[in-house]
Amino acid sequence: MTALISRDELKAAIDAGTVTVVDALGGEYHAQQHLPGAIPLTEAEVAERAAELLPDKNAPIVTYCSNPSCPNSQAVANRLTALGYTDVRKYREGIQDWVEAGLPVESLTTAS
């Protein structure tokens, strides 16, 4: 099981610019809203796009999904780990929790 990261830890890492955030939902979900700076990368895309989007296999990465029961973030984390990424964590909650906490999100058209 991938290590978990809390909302406060993730916000601090995003604010400090010390983490790459991966939106495991991708597609239209990512276009509508995503955590600040998040890159879309679904489980199906990991093998083809991980090296391009995440060139440093030792850099901190956090995957997230819609909520704690969504399996996508764990699936992406597992795939990244299998490819040799060494510091992969999963956001304990998900974007729903982030939004409910009043934290900023971005979309492909505007940042809010």
CSV table of N, CA, C and O in Angstrom, one decimal:
chain,number,residue,atom,x,y,z
A,1,MET,N,0.8,-1.2,0.0
A,1,MET,CA,0.0,0.0,0.0
A,1,MET,C,0.9,1.2,0.0
A,1,MET,O,1.9,1.3,0.7
A,2,THR,N,0.5,2.2,-0.8
A,2,THR,CA,1.2,3.4,-0.9
A,2,THR,C,1.0,4.3,0.4
A,2,THR,O,-0.1,4.3,0.9
A,3,ALA,N,2.0,5.0,0.8
A,3,ALA,CA,1.9,5.9,1.9
A,3,ALA,C,0.9,7.0,1.6
A,3,ALA,O,0.7,7.4,0.5
A,4,LEU,N,0.2,7.4,2.6
A,4,LEU,CA,-0.8,8.4,2.5
A,4,LEU,C,-0.3,9.8,2.9
A,4,LEU,O,0.6,9.9,3.8
A,5,ILE,N,-0.9,10.8,2.4
A,5,ILE,CA,-0.5,12.2,2.8
A,5,ILE,C,-1.8,12.9,3.1
A,5,ILE,O,-2.8,12.7,2.4
A,6,SER,N,-1.8,13.7,4.2
A,6,SER,CA,-3.0,14.5,4.6
A,6,SER,C,-3.1,15.7,3.8
A,6,SER,O,-2.2,16.2,3.1
A,7,ARG,N,-4.3,16.3,3.9
A,7,ARG,CA,-4.6,17.6,3.2
A,7,ARG,C,-3.6,18.7,3.6
A,7,ARG,O,-3.1,19.4,2.8
A,8,ASP,N,-3.4,18.8,4.9
A,8,ASP,CA,-2.5,19.9,5.3
A,8,ASP,C,-1.0,19.6,4.8
A,8,ASP,O,-0.4,20.6,4.4
A,9,GLU,N,-0.6,18.4,4.8
A,9,GLU,CA,0.8,18.1,4.3
A,9,GLU,C,0.8,18.4,2.8
A,9,GLU,O,1.8,18.9,2.3
A,10,LEU,N,-0.2,18.0,2.1
A,10,LEU,CA,-0.2,18.2,0.7
A,10,LEU,C,-0.3,19.7,0.3
A,10,LEU,O,0.4,20.2,-0.5
A,11,LYS,N,-1.1,20.4,1.0
A,11,LYS,CA,-1.2,21.9,0.8
A,11,LYS,C,0.2,22.5,1.0
A,11,LYS,O,0.6,23.4,0.2
A,12,ALA,N,0.8,22.2,2.1
A,12,ALA,CA,2.2,22.7,2.4
A,12,ALA,C,3.2,22.4,1.3
A,12,ALA,O,4.0,23.2,0.9
A,13,ALA,N,3.1,21.1,0.8
A,13,ALA,CA,4.0,20.7,-0.3
A,13,ALA,C,3.7,21.5,-1.6
A,13,ALA,O,4.7,21.9,-2.3
A,14,ILE,N,2.5,21.7,-1.9
A,14,ILE,CA,2.1,22.4,-3.1
A,14,ILE,C,2.5,23.8,-3.0
A,14,ILE,O,3.1,24.4,-3.9
A,15,ASP,N,2.3,24.5,-1.8
A,15,ASP,CA,2.7,25.8,-1.6
A,15,ASP,C,4.2,26.0,-1.7
A,15,ASP,O,4.6,27.0,-2.2
A,16,ALA,N,4.9,25.0,-1.2
A,16,ALA,CA,6.4,25.1,-1.3
A,16,ALA,C,7.0,24.7,-2.6
A,16,ALA,O,8.1,24.9,-2.9
A,17,GLY,N,6.1,24.1,-3.5
A,17,GLY,CA,6.6,23.7,-4.8
A,17,GLY,C,7.5,22.5,-4.7
A,17,GLY,O,8.4,22.3,-5.6
A,18,THR,N,7.3,21.6,-3.7
A,18,THR,CA,8.2,20.5,-3.5
A,18,THR,C,7.5,19.1,-3.9
A,18,THR,O,8.1,18.1,-3.6
A,19,VAL,N,6.4,19.2,-4.6
A,19,VAL,CA,5.7,17.9,-5.0
A,19,VAL,C,5.1,18.1,-6.4
A,19,VAL,O,4.7,19.2,-6.8
A,20,THR,N,5.1,17.0,-7.1
A,20,THR,CA,4.3,16.9,-8.4
A,20,THR,C,3.0,16.2,-8.0
A,20,THR,O,3.0,15.1,-7.5
A,21,VAL,N,1.9,16.9,-8.3
A,21,VAL,CA,0.6,16.3,-8.0
A,21,VAL,C,0.0,15.7,-9.3
A,21,VAL,O,0.0,16.3,-10.4
A,22,VAL,N,-0.5,14.5,-9.2
A,22,VAL,CA,-1.0,13.7,-10.3
A,22,VAL,C,-2.5,13.5,-10.1
A,22,VAL,O,-2.9,12.9,-9.2
A,23,ASP,N,-3.3,14.0,-11.1
A,23,ASP,CA,-4.7,13.8,-11.1
A,23,ASP,C,-5.0,12.5,-11.8
A,23,ASP,O,-4.9,12.4,-13.0
A,24,ALA,N,-5.4,11.5,-11.0
A,24,ALA,CA,-5.6,10.2,-11.6
A,24,ALA,C,-7.0,10.0,-12.3
A,24,ALA,O,-7.3,9.0,-12.8
A,25,LEU,N,-7.8,11.1,-12.2
A,25,LEU,CA,-9.1,11.1,-12.9
A,25,LEU,C,-8.9,11.5,-14.4
A,25,LEU,O,-9.5,10.9,-15.3
A,26,GLY,N,-8.1,12.5,-14.6
A,26,GLY,CA,-7.8,12.9,-16.0
A,26,GLY,C,-9.0,13.4,-16.7
A,26,GLY,O,-10.1,13.7,-16.2
A,27,GLY,N,-8.8,13.6,-18.0
A,27,GLY,CA,-9.9,13.9,-19.0
A,27,GLY,C,-10.8,15.1,-18.6
A,27,GLY,O,-10.3,16.1,-18.1
A,28,GLU,N,-12.1,14.9,-18.7
A,28,GLU,CA,-13.0,16.0,-18.5
A,28,GLU,C,-13.0,16.4,-17.0
A,28,GLU,O,-13.3,17.6,-16.6
A,29,TYR,N,-12.7,15.5,-16.1
A,29,TYR,CA,-12.7,15.8,-14.7
A,29,TYR,C,-11.5,16.8,-14.4
A,29,TYR,O,-11.7,17.8,-13.7
A,30,HIS,N,-10.4,16.5,-15.0
A,30,HIS,CA,-9.3,17.4,-14.9
A,30,HIS,C,-9.6,18.8,-15.5
A,30,HIS,O,-9.2,19.8,-14.9
A,31,ALA,N,-10.2,18.8,-16.6
A,31,ALA,CA,-10.6,20.1,-17.3
A,31,ALA,C,-11.5,20.9,-16.4
A,31,ALA,O,-11.4,22.1,-16.3
A,32,GLN,N,-12.4,20.3,-15.7
A,32,GLN,CA,-13.4,21.0,-14.9
A,32,GLN,C,-12.7,21.6,-13.6
A,32,GLN,O,-13.0,22.7,-13.3
A,33,GLN,N,-12.0,20.7,-12.9
A,33,GLN,CA,-11.2,21.2,-11.7
A,33,GLN,C,-10.2,20.2,-11.3
A,33,GLN,O,-10.4,19.0,-11.4
A,34,HIS,N,-9.1,20.8,-10.8
A,34,HIS,CA,-8.0,20.0,-10.3
A,34,HIS,C,-7.2,20.7,-9.3
A,34,HIS,O,-7.3,21.9,-9.2
A,35,LEU,N,-6.5,20.0,-8.5
A,35,LEU,CA,-5.6,20.6,-7.5
A,35,LEU,C,-4.6,21.5,-8.2
A,35,LEU,O,-4.2,21.2,-9.3
A,36,PRO,N,-4.1,22.6,-7.5
A,36,PRO,CA,-3.2,23.5,-8.2
A,36,PRO,C,-2.0,22.8,-8.7
A,36,PRO,O,-1.3,22.0,-8.0
A,37,GLY,N,-1.7,23.0,-10.0
A,37,GLY,CA,-0.5,22.5,-10.7
A,37,GLY,C,-0.6,21.0,-11.0
A,37,GLY,O,0.3,20.5,-11.6
A,38,ALA,N,-1.7,20.4,-10.8
A,38,ALA,CA,-1.9,18.9,-11.0
A,38,ALA,C,-1.7,18.6,-12.5
A,38,ALA,O,-2.2,19.4,-13.4
A,39,ILE,N,-1.1,17.5,-12.8
A,39,ILE,CA,-1.0,17.0,-14.2
A,39,ILE,C,-2.0,15.8,-14.3
A,39,ILE,O,-2.1,15.0,-13.4
A,40,PRO,N,-2.7,15.7,-15.4
A,40,PRO,CA,-3.6,14.5,-15.6
A,40,PRO,C,-2.8,13.3,-16.0
A,40,PRO,O,-2.0,13.4,-17.0
A,41,LEU,N,-3.0,12.2,-15.3
A,41,LEU,CA,-2.3,10.9,-15.7
A,41,LEU,C,-3.1,9.8,-15.2
A,41,LEU,O,-3.1,9.5,-14.0
A,42,THR,N,-3.9,9.1,-16.1
A,42,THR,CA,-4.7,8.0,-15.6
A,42,THR,C,-3.9,6.7,-15.6
A,42,THR,O,-2.8,6.7,-16.2
A,43,GLU,N,-4.4,5.7,-15.1
A,43,GLU,CA,-3.7,4.4,-15.0
A,43,GLU,C,-3.3,3.9,-16.4
A,43,GLU,O,-2.2,3.4,-16.7
A,44,ALA,N,-4.2,4.1,-17.4
A,44,ALA,CA,-4.0,3.6,-18.7
A,44,ALA,C,-2.9,4.4,-19.4
A,44,ALA,O,-2.3,3.9,-20.4
A,45,GLU,N,-2.6,5.6,-18.9
A,45,GLU,CA,-1.6,6.5,-19.6
A,45,GLU,C,-0.2,6.4,-18.9
A,45,GLU,O,0.8,6.8,-19.5
A,46,VAL,N,-0.1,5.7,-17.8
A,46,VAL,CA,1.2,5.7,-17.0
A,46,VAL,C,2.3,5.2,-17.9
A,46,VAL,O,3.4,5.8,-18.0
A,47,ALA,N,2.2,4.0,-18.4
A,47,ALA,CA,3.3,3.4,-19.2
A,47,ALA,C,3.8,4.3,-20.3
A,47,ALA,O,5.0,4.4,-20.6
A,48,GLU,N,2.9,5.0,-21.0
A,48,GLU,CA,3.2,5.8,-22.2
A,48,GLU,C,3.7,7.2,-21.8
A,48,GLU,O,4.5,7.7,-22.5
A,49,ARG,N,3.2,7.8,-20.7
A,49,ARG,CA,3.4,9.2,-20.5
A,49,ARG,C,4.2,9.5,-19.2
A,49,ARG,O,4.7,10.7,-19.1
A,50,ALA,N,4.4,8.6,-18.3
A,50,ALA,CA,5.1,8.9,-17.1
A,50,ALA,C,6.5,9.4,-17.3
A,50,ALA,O,6.9,10.4,-16.6
A,51,ALA,N,7.3,8.8,-18.1
A,51,ALA,CA,8.7,9.3,-18.3
A,51,ALA,C,8.7,10.8,-18.9
A,51,ALA,O,9.6,11.6,-18.5
A,52,GLU,N,7.7,11.1,-19.7
A,52,GLU,CA,7.6,12.5,-20.2
A,52,GLU,C,7.2,13.4,-19.2
A,52,GLU,O,7.8,14.5,-19.0
A,53,LEU,N,6.2,13.1,-18.4
A,53,LEU,CA,5.6,14.0,-17.5
A,53,LEU,C,6.3,14.0,-16.1
A,53,LEU,O,6.3,15.0,-15.4
A,54,LEU,N,7.0,12.9,-15.8
A,54,LEU,CA,7.6,12.8,-14.5
A,54,LEU,C,9.0,12.2,-14.7
A,54,LEU,O,9.3,11.1,-14.4
A,55,PRO,N,9.9,13.1,-15.2
A,55,PRO,CA,11.3,12.6,-15.6
A,55,PRO,C,12.2,12.2,-14.4
A,55,PRO,O,13.0,11.3,-14.6
A,56,ASP,N,12.0,12.8,-13.2
A,56,ASP,CA,12.8,12.4,-12.1
A,56,ASP,C,12.1,11.4,-11.2
A,56,ASP,O,11.1,11.6,-10.5
A,57,LYS,N,12.6,10.2,-11.3
A,57,LYS,CA,12.0,9.1,-10.6
A,57,LYS,C,12.2,9.1,-9.0
A,57,LYS,O,11.6,8.4,-8.3
A,58,ASN,N,13.0,10.1,-8.6
A,58,ASN,CA,13.2,10.2,-7.1
A,58,ASN,C,12.4,11.4,-6.5
A,58,ASN,O,12.4,11.7,-5.3
A,59,ALA,N,11.8,12.2,-7.4
A,59,ALA,CA,11.0,13.4,-6.9
A,59,ALA,C,9.7,13.0,-6.3
A,59,ALA,O,9.1,12.0,-6.6
A,60,PRO,N,9.3,13.8,-5.3
A,60,PRO,CA,8.0,13.5,-4.6
A,60,PRO,C,6.8,13.6,-5.5
A,60,PRO,O,6.7,14.6,-6.2
A,61,ILE,N,5.9,12.6,-5.5
A,61,ILE,CA,4.7,12.6,-6.3
A,61,ILE,C,3.6,12.3,-5.4
A,61,ILE,O,3.7,11.4,-4.6
A,62,VAL,N,2.4,13.0,-5.6
A,62,VAL,CA,1.2,12.6,-4.9
A,62,VAL,C,0.1,12.4,-5.9
A,62,VAL,O,-0.1,13.3,-6.7
A,63,THR,N,-0.5,11.3,-5.8
A,63,THR,CA,-1.7,11.0,-6.7
A,63,THR,C,-3.0,11.3,-5.9
A,63,THR,O,-3.0,11.2,-4.7
A,64,TYR,N,-4.0,11.7,-6.6
A,64,TYR,CA,-5.3,11.9,-6.0
A,64,TYR,C,-6.4,11.5,-6.9
A,64,TYR,O,-6.2,11.4,-8.2
A,65,CYS,N,-7.6,11.4,-6.4
A,65,CYS,CA,-8.8,11.0,-7.1
A,65,CYS,C,-9.9,11.9,-6.6
A,65,CYS,O,-9.7,12.9,-5.9
A,66,SER,N,-11.1,11.4,-6.8
A,66,SER,CA,-12.3,12.2,-6.3
A,66,SER,C,-12.5,12.1,-4.8
A,66,SER,O,-12.8,13.1,-4.2
A,67,ASN,N,-12.4,11.0,-4.2
A,67,ASN,CA,-12.6,10.8,-2.8
A,67,ASN,C,-11.9,9.5,-2.3
A,67,ASN,O,-11.3,8.8,-3.1
A,68,PRO,N,-11.9,9.2,-1.0
A,68,PRO,CA,-11.1,8.1,-0.5
A,68,PRO,C,-11.4,6.7,-1.1
A,68,PRO,O,-10.6,5.8,-1.1
A,69,SER,N,-12.6,6.5,-1.6
A,69,SER,CA,-13.0,5.2,-2.1
A,69,SER,C,-12.7,5.0,-3.5
A,69,SER,O,-12.8,3.9,-4.1
A,70,CYS,N,-12.3,6.1,-4.2
A,70,CYS,CA,-12.0,6.0,-5.7
A,70,CYS,C,-10.7,5.3,-5.8
A,70,CYS,O,-9.7,5.6,-5.2
A,71,PRO,N,-10.7,4.2,-6.6
A,71,PRO,CA,-9.5,3.4,-6.7
A,71,PRO,C,-8.4,3.9,-7.7
A,71,PRO,O,-7.3,3.4,-7.7
A,72,ASN,N,-8.7,5.0,-8.4
A,72,ASN,CA,-7.8,5.4,-9.5
A,72,ASN,C,-6.5,5.9,-8.9
A,72,ASN,O,-5.4,5.6,-9.5
A,73,SER,N,-6.5,6.7,-7.8
A,73,SER,CA,-5.2,7.2,-7.3
A,73,SER,C,-4.3,6.1,-6.9
A,73,SER,O,-3.1,6.1,-7.1
A,74,GLN,N,-4.8,5.1,-6.2
A,74,GLN,CA,-4.0,3.9,-5.8
A,74,GLN,C,-3.5,3.2,-7.0
A,74,GLN,O,-2.3,2.8,-7.0
A,75,ALA,N,-4.3,3.0,-8.0
A,75,ALA,CA,-3.9,2.3,-9.3
A,75,ALA,C,-2.7,3.0,-9.9
A,75,ALA,O,-1.7,2.4,-10.3
A,76,VAL,N,-2.8,4.4,-10.0
A,76,VAL,CA,-1.7,5.1,-10.6
A,76,VAL,C,-0.5,5.1,-9.8
A,76,VAL,O,0.6,4.9,-10.3
A,77,ALA,N,-0.7,5.2,-8.5
A,77,ALA,CA,0.5,5.1,-7.6
A,77,ALA,C,1.2,3.7,-7.7
A,77,ALA,O,2.4,3.7,-7.7
A,78,ASN,N,0.4,2.7,-7.8
A,78,ASN,CA,1.0,1.3,-7.9
A,78,ASN,C,1.8,1.2,-9.2
A,78,ASN,O,2.9,0.7,-9.3
A,79,ARG,N,1.2,1.8,-10.3
A,79,ARG,CA,1.9,1.7,-11.6
A,79,ARG,C,3.2,2.5,-11.6
A,79,ARG,O,4.2,2.1,-12.1
A,80,LEU,N,3.2,3.7,-11.0
A,80,LEU,CA,4.4,4.5,-10.9
A,80,LEU,C,5.5,3.8,-10.1
A,80,LEU,O,6.6,3.8,-10.5
A,81,THR,N,5.1,3.2,-9.0
A,81,THR,CA,6.0,2.5,-8.1
A,81,THR,C,6.6,1.3,-8.9
A,81,THR,O,7.8,1.1,-8.8
A,82,ALA,N,5.8,0.6,-9.6
A,82,ALA,CA,6.3,-0.5,-10.4
A,82,ALA,C,7.3,-0.1,-11.5
A,82,ALA,O,8.2,-0.8,-11.9
A,83,LEU,N,7.2,1.2,-12.0
A,83,LEU,CA,8.1,1.7,-12.9
A,83,LEU,C,9.4,2.3,-12.3
A,83,LEU,O,10.2,2.8,-13.0
A,84,GLY,N,9.5,2.2,-11.0
A,84,GLY,CA,10.7,2.6,-10.3
A,84,GLY,C,10.7,4.0,-9.7
A,84,GLY,O,11.7,4.5,-9.2
A,85,TYR,N,9.5,4.6,-9.6
A,85,TYR,CA,9.4,5.9,-8.9
A,85,TYR,C,9.4,5.6,-7.4
A,85,TYR,O,8.8,4.7,-6.9
A,86,THR,N,10.3,6.4,-6.7
A,86,THR,CA,10.6,6.0,-5.3
A,86,THR,C,9.9,6.8,-4.2
A,86,THR,O,9.9,6.3,-3.1
A,87,ASP,N,9.2,7.9,-4.5
A,87,ASP,CA,8.6,8.7,-3.5
A,87,ASP,C,7.1,9.0,-4.0
A,87,ASP,O,6.8,10.2,-4.3
A,88,VAL,N,6.3,8.0,-4.0
A,88,VAL,CA,4.9,8.2,-4.5
A,88,VAL,C,4.0,8.0,-3.3
A,88,VAL,O,4.1,7.0,-2.5
A,89,ARG,N,3.1,9.0,-3.1
A,89,ARG,CA,2.1,9.0,-2.0
A,89,ARG,C,0.8,9.2,-2.6
A,89,ARG,O,0.6,9.6,-3.7
A,90,LYS,N,-0.2,8.9,-1.8
A,90,LYS,CA,-1.6,9.0,-2.3
A,90,LYS,C,-2.3,10.0,-1.3
A,90,LYS,O,-2.1,9.9,-0.1
A,91,TYR,N,-3.0,11.0,-1.9
A,91,TYR,CA,-3.7,12.0,-1.0
A,91,TYR,C,-4.8,11.2,-0.3
A,91,TYR,O,-5.6,10.5,-0.9
A,92,ARG,N,-4.8,11.3,1.0
A,92,ARG,CA,-5.7,10.5,1.8
A,92,ARG,C,-7.2,10.7,1.5
A,92,ARG,O,-7.9,9.7,1.6
A,93,GLU,N,-7.5,11.8,1.1
A,93,GLU,CA,-9.0,12.1,0.9
A,93,GLU,C,-9.3,12.2,-0.6
A,93,GLU,O,-9.5,11.2,-1.2
A,94,GLY,N,-9.2,13.3,-1.2
A,94,GLY,CA,-9.5,13.5,-2.6
A,94,GLY,C,-10.0,14.9,-2.9
A,94,GLY,O,-10.1,15.7,-2.0
A,95,ILE,N,-10.2,15.2,-4.1
A,95,ILE,CA,-10.5,16.6,-4.5
A,95,ILE,C,-11.8,17.1,-3.8
A,95,ILE,O,-12.0,18.3,-3.5
A,96,GLN,N,-12.8,16.2,-3.6
A,96,GLN,CA,-14.0,16.6,-2.9
A,96,GLN,C,-13.7,17.2,-1.5
A,96,GLN,O,-14.2,18.3,-1.2
A,97,ASP,N,-12.8,16.6,-0.8
A,97,ASP,CA,-12.4,17.1,0.5
A,97,ASP,C,-11.7,18.4,0.4
A,97,ASP,O,-11.9,19.4,1.1
A,98,TRP,N,-10.8,18.5,-0.6
A,98,TRP,CA,-10.1,19.7,-0.9
A,98,TRP,C,-11.0,20.9,-1.1
A,98,TRP,O,-10.9,22.0,-0.5
A,99,VAL,N,-12.0,20.7,-2.0
A,99,VAL,CA,-13.0,21.7,-2.3
A,99,VAL,C,-13.8,22.1,-1.1
A,99,VAL,O,-14.1,23.3,-0.8
A,100,GLU,N,-14.3,21.1,-0.4
A,100,GLU,CA,-15.1,21.3,0.8
A,100,GLU,C,-14.3,22.1,1.9
A,100,GLU,O,-14.9,22.9,2.7
A,101,ALA,N,-13.0,22.0,1.9
A,101,ALA,CA,-12.2,22.8,2.8
A,101,ALA,C,-12.0,24.2,2.4
A,101,ALA,O,-11.3,25.0,3.1
A,102,GLY,N,-12.5,24.5,1.2
A,102,GLY,CA,-12.4,25.9,0.7
A,102,GLY,C,-11.0,26.2,0.1
A,102,GLY,O,-10.7,27.4,-0.1
A,103,LEU,N,-10.2,25.2,-0.3
A,103,LEU,CA,-8.9,25.4,-0.9
A,103,LEU,C,-9.0,25.6,-2.4
A,103,LEU,O,-10.0,25.2,-3.0
A,104,PRO,N,-8.1,26.3,-2.9
A,104,PRO,CA,-8.1,26.7,-4.3
A,104,PRO,C,-8.0,25.5,-5.3
A,104,PRO,O,-7.2,24.6,-5.0
A,105,VAL,N,-8.7,25.6,-6.4
A,105,VAL,CA,-8.6,24.6,-7.4
A,105,VAL,C,-8.3,25.3,-8.7
A,105,VAL,O,-8.5,26.6,-8.8
A,106,GLU,N,-7.9,24.6,-9.8
A,106,GLU,CA,-7.7,25.2,-11.1
A,106,GLU,C,-8.6,24.4,-12.1
A,106,GLU,O,-9.1,23.3,-11.8
A,107,SER,N,-8.8,25.0,-13.2
A,107,SER,CA,-9.5,24.4,-14.3
A,107,SER,C,-8.7,24.7,-15.6
A,107,SER,O,-7.7,25.5,-15.5
A,108,LEU,N,-9.0,24.1,-16.7
A,108,LEU,CA,-8.2,24.3,-17.9
A,108,LEU,C,-8.5,25.7,-18.4
A,108,LEU,O,-7.8,26.2,-19.3
A,109,THR,N,-9.6,26.4,-18.0
A,109,THR,CA,-10.0,27.7,-18.5
A,109,THR,C,-9.6,28.8,-17.5
A,109,THR,O,-9.2,29.9,-17.9
A,110,THR,N,-9.7,28.6,-16.2
A,110,THR,CA,-9.4,29.6,-15.2
A,110,THR,C,-8.9,29.0,-13.9
A,110,THR,O,-9.1,27.8,-13.6
A,111,ALA,N,-8.1,29.7,-13.2
A,111,ALA,CA,-7.7,29.3,-11.8
A,111,ALA,C,-8.6,30.0,-10.9
A,111,ALA,O,-9.0,31.1,-11.1
A,112,SER,N,-9.0,29.3,-9.8
A,112,SER,CA,-9.9,29.9,-8.8
A,112,SER,C,-9.3,29.7,-7.4
A,112,SER,O,-8.5,28.8,-7.2
